[in-house]
Short mmCIF file of C-alpha atoms in Angstrom, two decimals:
data_model
loop_
_atom_site.label_atom_id
_atom_site.label_comp_id
_atom_site.label_asym_id
_atom_site.label_seq_id
_atom_site.Cartn_x
_atom_site.Cartn_y
_atom_site.Cartn_z
CA MET Z 174 93.74 -123.12 19.86
CA ALA Z 175 93.89 -127.00 21.05
CA LEU Z 176 98.09 -126.23 21.94
CA VAL Z 177 96.73 -122.49 24.37
CA ALA Z 178 94.51 -125.01 25.79
CA ALA Z 179 97.14 -127.73 27.29
CA VAL Z 180 99.09 -124.66 27.73
CA ALA Z 181 96.32 -122.76 29.87
CA LEU Z 182 95.19 -126.34 31.68
CA SER Z 183 99.59 -127.06 32.88
CA ALA Z 184 99.95 -123.92 34.10
CA CYS Z 185 97.06 -124.03 36.67
CA SER Z 186 97.55 -127.83 37.40
CA ARG Z 187 99.36 -128.17 41.20
CA PRO Z 188 103.12 -129.44 41.38
CA ALA Z 189 104.26 -132.45 41.78
CA PRO Z 190 105.46 -132.93 46.24
CA PRO Z 191 109.10 -133.38 46.27
CA GLU Z 192 110.32 -136.72 47.40
CA GLU Z 193 110.96 -137.09 50.52
CA PRO Z 194 115.57 -136.91 51.40
CA VAL Z 195 116.52 -140.16 52.55
CA ARG Z 196 118.07 -139.56 55.92
CA SER Z 197 121.05 -140.30 57.03
CA VAL Z 198 121.43 -142.24 60.75
CA LYS Z 199 123.35 -142.85 63.24
CA LEU Z 200 123.11 -146.97 63.67
CA MET Z 201 124.85 -149.49 66.69
CA THR Z 202 124.57 -153.21 67.11
CA VAL Z 203 122.87 -154.75 69.76
CA GLY Z 204 125.29 -156.23 72.21
CA VAL Z 205 124.94 -158.41 75.52
CA GLY Z 206 127.74 -156.61 78.09
CA ALA Z 207 128.70 -155.84 82.23
CA LEU Z 208 126.36 -154.30 84.39
CA GLN Z 209 128.95 -151.69 86.44
CA ALA Z 210 126.98 -149.77 87.89
CA GLN Z 211 126.19 -150.67 92.15
CA VAL Z 212 124.11 -150.02 94.43
CA GLU Z 213 124.91 -147.72 96.42
CA TYR Z 214 124.21 -146.36 99.84
CA ALA Z 215 125.14 -143.33 102.14
CA GLY Z 216 126.00 -144.86 105.18
CA GLU Z 217 126.85 -143.04 109.38
CA VAL Z 218 130.03 -144.66 111.01
CA ARG Z 219 128.28 -144.99 114.97
CA ALA Z 220 130.24 -147.39 118.61
CA ARG Z 221 128.53 -150.13 118.72
CA VAL Z 222 128.05 -149.18 122.27
CA GLU Z 223 125.74 -145.21 123.39
CA SER Z 224 124.91 -145.22 127.35
CA ARG Z 225 122.04 -142.39 127.26
CA LEU Z 226 122.53 -142.43 130.54
CA GLY Z 227 120.59 -140.25 133.43
CA PHE Z 228 120.05 -139.71 137.26
CA ARG Z 229 118.57 -142.78 139.54
CA VAL Z 230 116.58 -140.02 140.60
CA ALA Z 231 114.52 -136.94 139.88
CA GLY Z 232 115.16 -133.52 140.90
CA LYS Z 233 117.01 -130.13 139.56
CA LEU Z 234 120.38 -129.87 137.19
CA VAL Z 235 122.66 -127.22 139.35
CA LYS Z 236 125.58 -128.17 137.25
CA ARG Z 237 126.58 -129.90 134.09
CA HIS Z 238 130.59 -130.48 133.77
CA VAL Z 239 130.45 -131.56 130.25
CA GLU Z 240 130.28 -130.89 126.83
CA VAL Z 241 129.33 -133.02 123.59
CA GLY Z 242 132.67 -134.25 122.54
CA GLN Z 243 134.47 -134.64 125.57
CA ARG Z 244 136.47 -136.87 126.38
CA VAL Z 245 135.29 -138.75 129.46
CA LYS Z 246 136.89 -141.82 132.06
CA PRO Z 247 135.59 -144.35 134.32
CA GLY Z 248 133.28 -142.87 136.94
CA GLN Z 249 133.92 -139.30 135.60
CA LEU Z 250 131.79 -137.39 137.90
CA LEU Z 251 128.92 -136.29 135.15
CA ALA Z 252 126.36 -134.10 136.12
CA GLU Z 253 125.06 -133.52 139.59
CA LEU Z 254 121.22 -132.57 140.37
CA ASP Z 255 120.19 -130.80 144.02
CA PRO Z 256 120.88 -133.05 147.13
CA GLN Z 257 119.50 -131.10 149.47
CA ASP Z 258 115.96 -133.17 149.80
CA TYR Z 259 117.44 -135.99 150.01
CA GLN Z 260 120.38 -135.48 152.54
CA LEU Z 261 117.37 -133.97 155.24
CA ALA Z 262 115.78 -137.54 154.36
CA VAL Z 263 119.29 -139.12 154.99
CA GLU Z 264 119.22 -137.66 159.01
CA ALA Z 265 115.78 -137.74 159.39
CA ALA Z 266 116.61 -141.89 158.43
CA ARG Z 267 119.57 -141.16 160.98
CA ALA Z 268 117.08 -140.00 164.08
CA GLN Z 269 115.39 -142.70 163.59
CA VAL Z 270 117.96 -145.37 163.71
CA ALA Z 271 118.91 -143.52 167.13
CA SER Z 272 115.57 -144.13 168.22
CA ALA Z 273 115.15 -147.06 167.92
CA THR Z 274 118.30 -147.77 169.51
CA THR Z 275 116.98 -146.33 172.49
CA GLN Z 276 114.33 -148.22 172.19
CA ARG Z 277 115.87 -152.16 171.63
CA ASP Z 278 118.34 -150.88 174.76
CA LEU Z 279 115.87 -150.28 177.06
CA ALA Z 280 113.76 -153.42 175.79
CA ALA Z 281 117.19 -155.74 176.15
CA ALA Z 282 117.82 -154.10 179.81
CA ASP Z 283 114.06 -155.06 180.76
CA PHE Z 284 114.53 -158.27 179.51
CA LYS Z 285 117.41 -158.75 181.73
CA ARG Z 286 115.59 -158.01 184.66
CA TYR Z 287 112.76 -160.06 184.40
CA GLN Z 288 115.03 -163.15 183.22
CA ALA Z 289 116.57 -162.71 186.92
CA LEU Z 290 113.13 -162.72 188.84
CA ARG Z 291 111.92 -165.63 186.65
CA GLU Z 292 114.82 -167.34 187.62
CA GLN Z 293 114.00 -166.47 191.10
CA ASN Z 294 110.47 -168.02 190.57
CA PHE Z 295 109.25 -164.33 191.03
CA ILE Z 296 106.93 -164.25 187.48
CA SER Z 297 105.77 -166.45 185.13
CA GLY Z 298 107.17 -167.49 182.40
CA ALA Z 299 104.68 -166.02 179.53
CA GLU Z 300 105.73 -163.27 181.48
CA LEU Z 301 109.17 -163.39 179.81
CA GLU Z 302 107.86 -164.66 176.80
CA ARG Z 303 106.05 -160.77 177.02
CA ARG Z 304 108.86 -158.98 177.63
CA GLU Z 305 111.57 -161.66 174.89
CA ALA Z 306 109.05 -160.41 172.25
CA SER Z 307 109.54 -157.20 172.75
CA LEU Z 308 112.55 -157.14 172.70
CA LYS Z 309 112.81 -159.35 169.67
CA ALA Z 310 110.27 -156.18 167.85
CA ALA Z 311 112.31 -153.32 169.15
CA GLN Z 312 115.59 -155.10 166.90
CA ALA Z 313 113.60 -155.44 164.10
CA THR Z 314 112.11 -151.94 164.33
CA LEU Z 315 116.33 -151.38 164.78
CA ASP Z 316 117.15 -153.38 161.99
CA GLN Z 317 114.62 -151.45 159.48
CA ALA Z 318 115.46 -148.04 160.31
CA ARG Z 319 119.09 -148.86 159.52
CA ALA Z 320 118.00 -150.78 156.07
CA GLN Z 321 116.06 -146.85 155.47
CA LEU Z 322 119.55 -144.89 156.58
CA ALA Z 323 120.70 -147.30 153.52
CA SER Z 324 118.36 -146.99 151.34
CA GLN Z 325 118.87 -143.26 151.51
CA GLY Z 326 122.40 -142.70 151.79
CA ASN Z 327 122.29 -143.88 148.10
CA GLN Z 328 119.43 -142.26 147.15
CA THR Z 329 121.71 -138.99 147.80
CA SER Z 330 124.61 -140.77 145.47
CA TYR Z 331 122.95 -140.72 143.28
CA THR Z 332 122.31 -137.26 142.79
CA ARG Z 333 126.13 -137.30 141.47
CA LEU Z 334 125.81 -138.52 137.65
CA VAL Z 335 129.14 -141.04 136.36
CA ALA Z 336 130.16 -142.60 133.10
CA ASP Z 337 130.59 -146.01 133.08
CA GLY Z 338 133.02 -146.42 130.90
CA ALA Z 339 135.84 -144.28 129.17
CA GLY Z 340 134.23 -142.84 125.80
CA VAL Z 341 133.17 -139.79 123.98
CA VAL Z 342 129.96 -137.48 124.89
CA THR Z 343 128.10 -137.16 121.86
CA ALA Z 344 124.34 -135.05 122.80
CA VAL Z 345 123.68 -133.21 126.36
CA ASP Z 346 119.75 -133.49 126.09
CA THR Z 347 119.45 -131.05 129.42
CA GLU Z 348 120.05 -128.53 130.35
CA ILE Z 349 121.11 -126.41 134.26
CA GLY Z 350 118.43 -125.62 136.37
CA GLN Z 351 115.85 -128.07 134.69
CA VAL Z 352 114.23 -130.68 136.40
CA VAL Z 353 114.64 -134.28 135.41
CA ALA Z 354 112.80 -136.93 136.31
CA ALA Z 355 113.94 -140.25 137.03
CA GLY Z 356 115.70 -142.42 134.42
CA ALA Z 357 115.12 -140.03 131.88
CA PRO Z 358 118.89 -139.51 129.19
CA VAL Z 359 120.39 -136.47 130.74
CA VAL Z 360 124.40 -137.15 129.03
CA ARG Z 361 125.19 -140.11 125.54
CA VAL Z 362 128.20 -141.83 125.38
CA ALA Z 363 129.65 -143.86 123.09
CA LEU Z 364 131.99 -146.20 124.62
CA ASP Z 365 135.73 -146.29 123.35
CA GLY Z 366 135.22 -150.14 121.02
CA PRO Z 367 134.02 -151.59 117.98
CA ARG Z 368 132.14 -149.39 115.70
CA ASP Z 369 129.44 -150.79 113.09
CA VAL Z 370 128.05 -148.58 110.10
CA VAL Z 371 124.52 -147.86 110.28
CA PHE Z 372 122.72 -147.91 107.44
CA ALA Z 373 119.34 -147.89 105.94
CA VAL Z 374 117.48 -150.56 102.82
CA PRO Z 375 114.26 -149.89 101.14
CA GLU Z 376 111.01 -152.57 102.01
CA ASP Z 377 112.23 -154.27 98.67
CA LYS Z 378 115.41 -155.18 99.36
CA VAL Z 379 115.79 -156.02 103.45
CA ALA Z 380 114.83 -159.21 102.46
CA LEU Z 381 118.44 -159.79 100.20
CA VAL Z 382 120.25 -158.83 103.39
CA ALA Z 383 121.26 -161.60 106.00
CA ALA Z 384 123.88 -160.57 108.75
CA GLY Z 385 126.87 -162.43 107.99
CA GLN Z 386 126.73 -160.73 103.98
CA GLU Z 387 129.94 -159.19 102.81
CA VAL Z 388 129.88 -155.31 102.66
CA ARG Z 389 132.29 -152.81 101.11
CA VAL Z 390 131.99 -150.14 102.98
CA ARG Z 391 134.57 -145.99 101.93
CA GLY Z 392 134.39 -142.99 103.51
CA TRP Z 393 133.61 -139.75 101.09
CA THR Z 394 137.79 -138.52 101.69
CA ALA Z 395 138.65 -141.76 101.05
CA THR Z 396 139.72 -143.77 98.14
CA ASP Z 397 140.54 -147.20 99.92
CA THR Z 398 137.50 -149.27 100.48
CA GLN Z 399 137.02 -151.44 103.63
CA THR Z 400 135.51 -155.09 104.14
CA GLY Z 401 132.51 -155.36 107.32
CA ARG Z 402 130.45 -157.95 107.43
CA VAL Z 403 126.41 -157.76 108.07
CA ARG Z 404 125.51 -157.45 111.93
CA GLU Z 405 122.31 -156.88 112.12
CA VAL Z 406 119.86 -156.31 110.52
CA ALA Z 407 115.76 -154.17 111.69
CA ALA Z 408 112.58 -156.70 112.62
CA SER Z 409 110.36 -153.90 111.68
CA ALA Z 410 110.93 -151.29 109.27
CA ASP Z 411 111.06 -147.53 111.11
CA PRO Z 412 107.64 -145.76 111.08
CA ALA Z 413 108.54 -142.46 109.25
CA THR Z 414 111.28 -143.09 106.19
CA ARG Z 415 109.62 -146.74 106.14
CA THR Z 416 112.68 -147.81 105.58
CA TYR Z 417 115.29 -151.44 107.83
CA GLN Z 418 118.21 -150.56 109.73
CA VAL Z 419 121.15 -152.91 109.09
CA LYS Z 420 124.30 -152.73 111.16
CA VAL Z 421 127.52 -153.68 109.35
CA ALA Z 422 130.39 -154.33 112.09
CA ILE Z 423 133.82 -152.78 109.95
CA GLU Z 424 137.36 -154.97 110.15
CA GLY Z 425 140.01 -153.02 111.47
CA ALA Z 426 141.33 -150.02 111.59
CA SER Z 427 137.74 -147.90 112.20
CA PRO Z 428 135.96 -144.78 110.84
CA ALA Z 429 136.60 -141.37 112.65
CA LEU Z 430 132.85 -141.56 114.69
CA GLY Z 431 129.74 -139.76 112.79
CA SER Z 432 131.67 -139.82 109.97
CA THR Z 433 129.27 -140.57 106.56
CA VAL Z 434 130.90 -143.46 104.60
CA THR Z 435 128.78 -144.98 101.88
CA VAL Z 436 127.72 -148.51 101.69
CA VAL Z 437 128.06 -151.17 99.14
CA PRO Z 438 126.47 -154.43 99.95
CA GLN Z 439 127.63 -156.92 97.36
CA ALA Z 440 124.46 -159.19 98.30
CA LEU Z 441 122.63 -156.12 95.90
CA SER Z 442 125.74 -155.45 93.96
CA HIS Z 443 125.00 -156.46 89.71
CA ALA Z 444 127.51 -155.83 89.08
CA GLY Z 445 129.45 -157.77 86.58
CA LEU Z 446 125.92 -159.30 85.44
CA ALA Z 447 125.53 -159.86 81.66
CA ALA Z 448 122.70 -157.68 80.32
CA ILE Z 449 121.71 -155.44 76.95
CA LYS Z 450 122.55 -151.95 78.04
CA LEU Z 451 121.20 -149.27 74.90
CA PRO Z 452 121.68 -144.91 75.68
CA THR Z 453 118.98 -143.12 76.90
CA THR Z 454 118.93 -141.32 73.05
CA ALA Z 455 118.32 -144.97 71.58
CA LEU Z 456 114.71 -144.34 73.54
CA ARG Z 457 111.51 -143.34 72.87
CA GLN Z 458 108.00 -142.59 74.10
CA GLU Z 459 105.25 -145.15 72.04
CA GLY Z 460 102.15 -145.16 73.02
CA SER Z 461 102.43 -145.42 77.54
CA GLY Z 462 105.51 -147.60 76.63
CA THR Z 463 109.20 -148.05 75.35
CA ALA Z 464 110.42 -148.98 71.73
CA VAL Z 465 113.44 -147.78 69.48
CA TRP Z 466 113.41 -148.32 65.29
CA LEU Z 467 115.53 -150.74 64.58
CA TYR Z 468 117.10 -150.67 60.98
CA ASP Z 469 117.06 -153.68 57.87
CA ALA Z 470 119.48 -153.93 56.23
CA ALA Z 471 117.51 -155.47 53.53
CA SER Z 472 114.82 -152.83 52.14
CA GLY Z 473 117.70 -149.99 53.94
CA THR Z 474 113.70 -149.23 56.38
CA VAL Z 475 113.63 -148.72 59.61
CA ARG Z 476 110.52 -150.09 62.07
CA SER Z 477 109.04 -149.60 65.52
CA GLN Z 478 110.25 -152.31 68.37
CA PRO Z 479 108.55 -151.59 71.94
CA VAL Z 480 111.27 -152.30 74.86
CA GLN Z 481 110.87 -153.18 78.14
CA ILE Z 482 113.40 -151.11 80.13
CA ALA Z 483 114.89 -152.36 83.23
CA THR Z 484 117.39 -150.29 85.20
CA ALA Z 485 119.73 -147.99 84.17
CA ASP Z 486 123.63 -148.55 84.48
CA GLY Z 487 125.03 -144.52 84.80
CA ASN Z 488 124.39 -142.87 81.45
CA GLU Z 489 122.80 -145.72 79.75
CA ALA Z 490 119.54 -148.42 80.09
CA VAL Z 491 119.17 -151.71 81.06
CA VAL Z 492 117.14 -153.36 78.87
CA ALA Z 493 114.87 -156.47 79.75
CA ALA Z 494 112.52 -157.67 76.42
CA GLY Z 495 112.24 -156.70 72.60
CA LEU Z 496 115.71 -157.18 71.95
CA GLN Z 497 118.40 -159.81 70.52
CA PRO Z 498 122.69 -159.53 70.68
CA GLY Z 499 123.30 -158.90 66.52
CA GLN Z 500 119.85 -155.99 65.77
CA GLN Z 501 120.49 -152.61 64.79
CA VAL Z 502 119.06 -149.74 66.25
CA VAL Z 503 119.19 -146.56 65.44
CA ALA Z 504 121.24 -144.40 68.08
CA ALA Z 505 120.47 -140.60 67.24
CA GLY Z 506 117.72 -138.57 65.84
CA VAL Z 507 114.76 -141.17 66.91
CA HIS Z 508 112.09 -138.41 67.21
CA VAL Z 509 111.57 -137.71 62.89
CA LEU Z 510 111.27 -140.94 61.63
CA SER Z 511 108.15 -142.30 61.23
CA PRO Z 512 107.51 -146.72 61.04
CA GLY Z 513 108.95 -148.07 56.95
CA GLN Z 514 110.89 -144.87 56.05
CA LYS Z 515 114.26 -145.88 53.89
CA VAL Z 516 117.57 -144.64 56.03
CA VAL Z 517 121.42 -145.12 55.03
CA PRO Z 518 123.84 -145.09 58.31
CA TYR Z 519 125.84 -142.72 58.85
CA GLN Z 520 129.27 -142.68 57.58
CA PRO Z 521 132.02 -139.40 58.73
CA ARG Z 522 133.13 -137.49 56.21
CA ASN Z 523 136.81 -138.69 56.13
CA ALA Z 524 135.85 -142.27 56.35
CA SER Z 525 136.26 -143.44 53.16
CA ALA Z 526 133.13 -145.60 51.56
CA PRO Z 527 132.16 -149.40 52.77
CA THR Z 528 131.37 -152.28 50.50
CA ALA Z 529 128.53 -153.01 53.74
CA ALA Z 530 126.17 -151.02 55.72
CA PRO Z 531 128.46 -150.73 59.17
CA ALA Z 532 127.31 -150.46 62.29
CA GLN Z 533 128.46 -148.62 65.78
CA THR Z 534 128.04 -151.17 68.36
CA ALA Z 535 126.42 -150.15 72.22
CA VAL Z 536 129.21 -151.81 74.66
CA GLN Z 537 132.16 -154.30 74.30
CA PRO Z 538 130.25 -157.87 74.35
CA ALA Z 539 131.55 -161.24 74.83
CA VAL Z 540 131.05 -163.66 72.34
CA PRO Z 541 127.77 -165.33 73.54
CA ALA Z 542 127.18 -168.85 73.08
CA SER Z 543 124.44 -169.86 69.93
CA GLY Z 544 121.65 -169.34 71.15
CA ALA Z 545 121.96 -166.74 74.26
CA SER Z 546 119.39 -164.96 75.22
CA ALA Z 547 119.88 -161.71 76.81
CA ALA Z 548 120.00 -161.79 80.80
CA VAL Z 549 116.53 -159.98 83.00
CA VAL Z 550 117.77 -157.40 85.28
CA LYS Z 551 115.92 -156.85 88.25
#
């Protein structure tokens, strides 16, 4: 009976849970390597001098002689306003000149006659002085009328818009029949000469850019690069984008006007700086931060290690703090591990069993000096 009871009790008890299998993980050795990524911006090639030409007088646009993309020469006619009102003003000014001339001639003849009478003592000196004053007033009126005629002549010539220099028309801001105000831009002309590359930098980078710094410029369809120098940095941010405009003077042959280029400011480049880099597969979210699994070769277990990520370098993350060269971290499968879990380094099937746990290297570091720590990239 006792034997039967023991067998019955053993049959009713729960079986012992199976032991958790030891997982195989891919390891990598933390090392210090050089950064490869560079800060690049998209820029546009523009003329250093771009004139926004407009009429010096107001009027109705009746003719336009150029289109966008057309080359122009110095003095070439670009557009015309209706000159009728200004021509009528010129005719009125001519009539005023004729009238003033007649009044001046009459005053001159009168003064000459009174001068002869004064020589014969038929009139007083005061009377002669009054005639002389009348002659001077008539001469001043004539001078004023002539100046008014010259001014009206200029106003008429201002109804013809001509190019100041040789260049290319980049924009036309008005159409035929439109009434334009004096000084309003009508045609924009990019003058021949030096070219600039214009790009924008954010507020946190503008303090690092200064006039005279070297910049690499590469066309989107070109493989070679050109060297440029920062010529101008905007003093205030654009009200819409909150970025600062930077102008770069290109050395040598300039790309085509209006083309898009890639700009690499050397002052903002981190290429060649030493830093610790990890693949993104080694990172995991822990609370509000980032962590990795550190491998302890002595116990064959893993533990969580918080890290601080500074930036990205291509497809890798740059670690600013939390790791030291020589440590081993899990490079893949981090989502299935737990603190203190036993693991074994992964070995390819065609590899012979090593005597010690091997590790793969994240980067090919140069041998650092003893006691050297990882560089922090900001």
